[in-house]
Amino acid sequence: MSGLKWWQRLVLVACLCALALPLWFAAKNVHRFVDGEWTSTEGYVHCDGNDLCKGTWGLPGGQQGHGKIDGLSFEYDEEQVTGIRLFAGRDWALTDRSKLAFNAAYQVVGAAIGAALVVSVAWFKSR
């Protein structure tokens, strides 16, 4: 990389630092995958549209979580369904736990591809 100009090195470092962001999101998804609990909704959910549903759910130890619920459709609000099975934490919930693992995997792969692309461009520019 010694053939790069100072501003090209700066851009290289900035691009590599920016690639840490998908890794942070991947770590967050892995943490949720490990730390979450299976539970069900308490009461009715309220949906403003597809995948814009909010509600409350019970957690172990008598705690209660509330917030956005990913993966629900508007029909749950229309039909006033209760007891919907969720995988949740205190301020997040979703209907499909595997979505967390899938998202973490594609975020890590995207960061790896991005890093390889940035380093290869820098290597070719430094020659």
PDB file of C-alpha atoms in Angstrom:
ATOM      1  CA  MET A   1       0.000   0.000   0.000  1.00  0.00           C
ATOM      2  CA  SER A   2       3.029   2.260  -0.047  1.00  0.00           C
ATOM      3  CA  GLY A   3       2.186   3.389  -3.586  1.00  0.00           C
ATOM      4  CA  LEU A   4      -1.042   5.063  -2.458  1.00  0.00           C
ATOM      5  CA  LYS A   5      -1.279   8.794  -2.039  1.00  0.00           C
ATOM      6  CA  TRP A   6      -2.152  10.138   1.412  1.00  0.00           C
ATOM      7  CA  TRP A   7      -5.786  10.809   0.494  1.00  0.00           C
ATOM      8  CA  GLN A   8      -6.144   7.327  -1.019  1.00  0.00           C
ATOM      9  CA  ARG A   9      -4.892   5.826   2.241  1.00  0.00           C
ATOM     10  CA  LEU A  10      -7.408   7.967   4.099  1.00  0.00           C
ATOM     11  CA  VAL A  11     -10.213   6.733   1.837  1.00  0.00           C
ATOM     12  CA  LEU A  12      -9.028   3.138   2.313  1.00  0.00           C
ATOM     13  CA  VAL A  13      -9.116   3.444   6.106  1.00  0.00           C
ATOM     14  CA  ALA A  14     -12.525   5.152   5.996  1.00  0.00           C
ATOM     15  CA  CYS A  15     -13.959   2.388   3.779  1.00  0.00           C
ATOM     16  CA  LEU A  16     -12.586  -0.351   6.026  1.00  0.00           C
ATOM     17  CA  CYS A  17     -13.990   1.413   9.090  1.00  0.00           C
ATOM     18  CA  ALA A  18     -17.377   1.742   7.376  1.00  0.00           C
ATOM     19  CA  LEU A  19     -17.363  -2.026   6.857  1.00  0.00           C
ATOM     20  CA  ALA A  20     -17.429  -2.438  10.645  1.00  0.00           C
ATOM     21  CA  LEU A  21     -21.053  -1.259  10.653  1.00  0.00           C
ATOM     22  CA  PRO A  22     -22.497  -4.457   9.107  1.00  0.00           C
ATOM     23  CA  LEU A  23     -20.399  -6.447  11.581  1.00  0.00           C
ATOM     24  CA  TRP A  24     -21.950  -4.473  14.442  1.00  0.00           C
ATOM     25  CA  PHE A  25     -25.444  -5.301  13.138  1.00  0.00           C
ATOM     26  CA  ALA A  26     -24.449  -8.957  12.752  1.00  0.00           C
ATOM     27  CA  ALA A  27     -23.215  -9.062  16.353  1.00  0.00           C
ATOM     28  CA  LYS A  28     -26.500  -7.491  17.495  1.00  0.00           C
ATOM     29  CA  ASN A  29     -28.483 -10.167  15.642  1.00  0.00           C
ATOM     30  CA  VAL A  30     -26.353 -12.977  17.100  1.00  0.00           C
ATOM     31  CA  HIS A  31     -26.818 -11.523  20.592  1.00  0.00           C
ATOM     32  CA  ARG A  32     -30.581 -11.408  20.094  1.00  0.00           C
ATOM     33  CA  PHE A  33     -30.556 -14.978  18.702  1.00  0.00           C
ATOM     34  CA  VAL A  34     -28.820 -16.230  21.858  1.00  0.00           C
ATOM     35  CA  ASP A  35     -30.412 -13.912  24.429  1.00  0.00           C
ATOM     36  CA  GLY A  36     -34.062 -13.871  23.308  1.00  0.00           C
ATOM     37  CA  GLU A  37     -36.924 -15.890  24.783  1.00  0.00           C
ATOM     38  CA  TRP A  38     -39.914 -17.648  23.265  1.00  0.00           C
ATOM     39  CA  THR A  39     -43.089 -15.983  24.500  1.00  0.00           C
ATOM     40  CA  SER A  40     -46.496 -14.845  23.294  1.00  0.00           C
ATOM     41  CA  THR A  41     -48.315 -11.553  22.989  1.00  0.00           C
ATOM     42  CA  GLU A  42     -50.402 -10.208  25.829  1.00  0.00           C
ATOM     43  CA  GLY A  43     -53.583  -8.630  24.548  1.00  0.00           C
ATOM     44  CA  TYR A  44     -54.083  -7.441  21.013  1.00  0.00           C
ATOM     45  CA  VAL A  45     -51.469  -6.129  18.621  1.00  0.00           C
ATOM     46  CA  HIS A  46     -51.887  -2.892  16.703  1.00  0.00           C
ATOM     47  CA  CYS A  47     -50.775  -2.778  13.072  1.00  0.00           C
ATOM     48  CA  ASP A  48     -50.467   0.374  10.971  1.00  0.00           C
ATOM     49  CA  GLY A  49     -49.733  -1.696   7.874  1.00  0.00           C
ATOM     50  CA  ASN A  50     -47.820  -4.802   6.857  1.00  0.00           C
ATOM     51  CA  ASP A  51     -44.818  -5.338   9.136  1.00  0.00           C
ATOM     52  CA  LEU A  52     -45.604  -2.225  11.196  1.00  0.00           C
ATOM     53  CA  CYS A  53     -47.135  -3.973  14.206  1.00  0.00           C
ATOM     54  CA  LYS A  54     -46.691  -3.077  17.869  1.00  0.00           C
ATOM     55  CA  GLY A  55     -47.702  -4.915  20.994  1.00  0.00           C
ATOM     56  CA  THR A  56     -46.732  -6.227  24.406  1.00  0.00           C
ATOM     57  CA  TRP A  57     -45.470  -9.627  25.480  1.00  0.00           C
ATOM     58  CA  GLY A  58     -44.527 -11.409  28.676  1.00  0.00           C
ATOM     59  CA  LEU A  59     -40.951 -12.288  29.596  1.00  0.00           C
ATOM     60  CA  PRO A  60     -39.470 -14.625  32.228  1.00  0.00           C
ATOM     61  CA  GLY A  61     -39.347 -13.265  35.771  1.00  0.00           C
ATOM     62  CA  GLY A  62     -42.650 -11.435  35.424  1.00  0.00           C
ATOM     63  CA  GLN A  63     -41.176  -8.763  33.158  1.00  0.00           C
ATOM     64  CA  GLN A  64     -43.058  -7.346  30.226  1.00  0.00           C
ATOM     65  CA  GLY A  65     -41.678  -6.332  26.829  1.00  0.00           C
ATOM     66  CA  HIS A  66     -43.217  -3.931  24.371  1.00  0.00           C
ATOM     67  CA  GLY A  67     -42.420  -2.415  21.002  1.00  0.00           C
ATOM     68  CA  LYS A  68     -42.347  -3.256  17.312  1.00  0.00           C
ATOM     69  CA  ILE A  69     -43.001  -6.851  16.301  1.00  0.00           C
ATOM     70  CA  ASP A  70     -41.307  -7.893  13.050  1.00  0.00           C
ATOM     71  CA  GLY A  71     -42.939 -10.449  10.801  1.00  0.00           C
ATOM     72  CA  LEU A  72     -46.613  -9.845  11.597  1.00  0.00           C
ATOM     73  CA  SER A  73     -49.127  -8.941   8.935  1.00  0.00           C
ATOM     74  CA  PHE A  74     -52.061  -6.566   9.157  1.00  0.00           C
ATOM     75  CA  GLU A  75     -54.517  -9.472   9.495  1.00  0.00           C
ATOM     76  CA  TYR A  76     -53.510 -10.011  13.141  1.00  0.00           C
ATOM     77  CA  ASP A  77     -54.854  -6.544  14.002  1.00  0.00           C
ATOM     78  CA  GLU A  78     -57.994  -6.918  11.888  1.00  0.00           C
ATOM     79  CA  GLU A  79     -58.915 -10.287  13.394  1.00  0.00           C
ATOM     80  CA  GLN A  80     -57.869  -9.267  16.934  1.00  0.00           C
ATOM     81  CA  VAL A  81     -55.722 -12.342  17.458  1.00  0.00           C
ATOM     82  CA  THR A  82     -54.180 -12.806  20.916  1.00  0.00           C
ATOM     83  CA  GLY A  83     -51.444 -15.124  22.161  1.00  0.00           C
ATOM     84  CA  ILE A  84     -49.258 -14.844  19.045  1.00  0.00           C
ATOM     85  CA  ARG A  85     -46.032 -16.836  19.483  1.00  0.00           C
ATOM     86  CA  LEU A  86     -42.928 -14.603  19.396  1.00  0.00           C
ATOM     87  CA  PHE A  87     -39.196 -14.708  19.960  1.00  0.00           C
ATOM     88  CA  ALA A  88     -38.485 -11.570  21.945  1.00  0.00           C
ATOM     89  CA  GLY A  89     -36.407  -9.423  24.256  1.00  0.00           C
ATOM     90  CA  ARG A  90     -37.409  -6.356  26.283  1.00  0.00           C
ATOM     91  CA  ASP A  91     -37.823  -3.933  23.361  1.00  0.00           C
ATOM     92  CA  TRP A  92     -37.880  -6.131  20.258  1.00  0.00           C
ATOM     93  CA  ALA A  93     -39.828  -9.126  18.997  1.00  0.00           C
ATOM     94  CA  LEU A  94     -40.194 -11.178  15.847  1.00  0.00           C
ATOM     95  CA  THR A  95     -42.147 -14.161  14.704  1.00  0.00           C
ATOM     96  CA  ASP A  96     -39.296 -16.103  13.078  1.00  0.00           C
ATOM     97  CA  ARG A  97     -36.090 -16.642  15.095  1.00  0.00           C
ATOM     98  CA  SER A  98     -34.191 -17.950  12.062  1.00  0.00           C
ATOM     99  CA  LYS A  99     -34.462 -14.476  10.520  1.00  0.00           C
ATOM    100  CA  LEU A 100     -31.865 -13.295  13.061  1.00  0.00           C
ATOM    101  CA  ALA A 101     -29.338 -15.949  12.032  1.00  0.00           C
ATOM    102  CA  PHE A 102     -29.990 -15.338   8.326  1.00  0.00           C
ATOM    103  CA  ASN A 103     -29.531 -11.569   8.711  1.00  0.00           C
ATOM    104  CA  ALA A 104     -26.322 -12.017  10.707  1.00  0.00           C
ATOM    105  CA  ALA A 105     -24.926 -14.382   8.072  1.00  0.00           C
ATOM    106  CA  TYR A 106     -25.580 -12.105   5.107  1.00  0.00           C
ATOM    107  CA  GLN A 107     -24.243  -9.086   7.018  1.00  0.00           C
ATOM    108  CA  VAL A 108     -20.953 -10.891   7.738  1.00  0.00           C
ATOM    109  CA  VAL A 109     -20.699 -12.087   4.136  1.00  0.00           C
ATOM    110  CA  GLY A 110     -21.437  -8.573   2.855  1.00  0.00           C
ATOM    111  CA  ALA A 111     -18.730  -7.092   5.094  1.00  0.00           C
ATOM    112  CA  ALA A 112     -16.222  -9.734   3.954  1.00  0.00           C
ATOM    113  CA  ILE A 113     -16.976  -9.123   0.272  1.00  0.00           C
ATOM    114  CA  GLY A 114     -16.758  -5.369   0.817  1.00  0.00           C
ATOM    115  CA  ALA A 115     -13.425  -5.678   2.618  1.00  0.00           C
ATOM    116  CA  ALA A 116     -12.016  -7.899  -0.143  1.00  0.00           C
ATOM    117  CA  LEU A 117     -13.191  -5.414  -2.780  1.00  0.00           C
ATOM    118  CA  VAL A 118     -11.733  -2.387  -0.967  1.00  0.00           C
ATOM    119  CA  VAL A 119      -8.385  -4.079  -0.332  1.00  0.00           C
ATOM    120  CA  SER A 120      -8.111  -5.397  -3.897  1.00  0.00           C
ATOM    121  CA  VAL A 121      -8.862  -1.955  -5.376  1.00  0.00           C
ATOM    122  CA  ALA A 122      -6.270  -0.407  -3.061  1.00  0.00           C
ATOM    123  CA  TRP A 123      -3.731  -3.080  -3.995  1.00  0.00           C
ATOM    124  CA  PHE A 124      -4.219  -2.505  -7.733  1.00  0.00           C
ATOM    125  CA  LYS A 125      -4.044   1.280  -7.295  1.00  0.00           C
ATOM    126  CA  SER A 126      -0.791   1.029  -5.331  1.00  0.00           C
ATOM    127  CA  ARG A 127       1.032  -0.889  -8.091  1.00  0.00           C
TER     128      ARG A 127
END
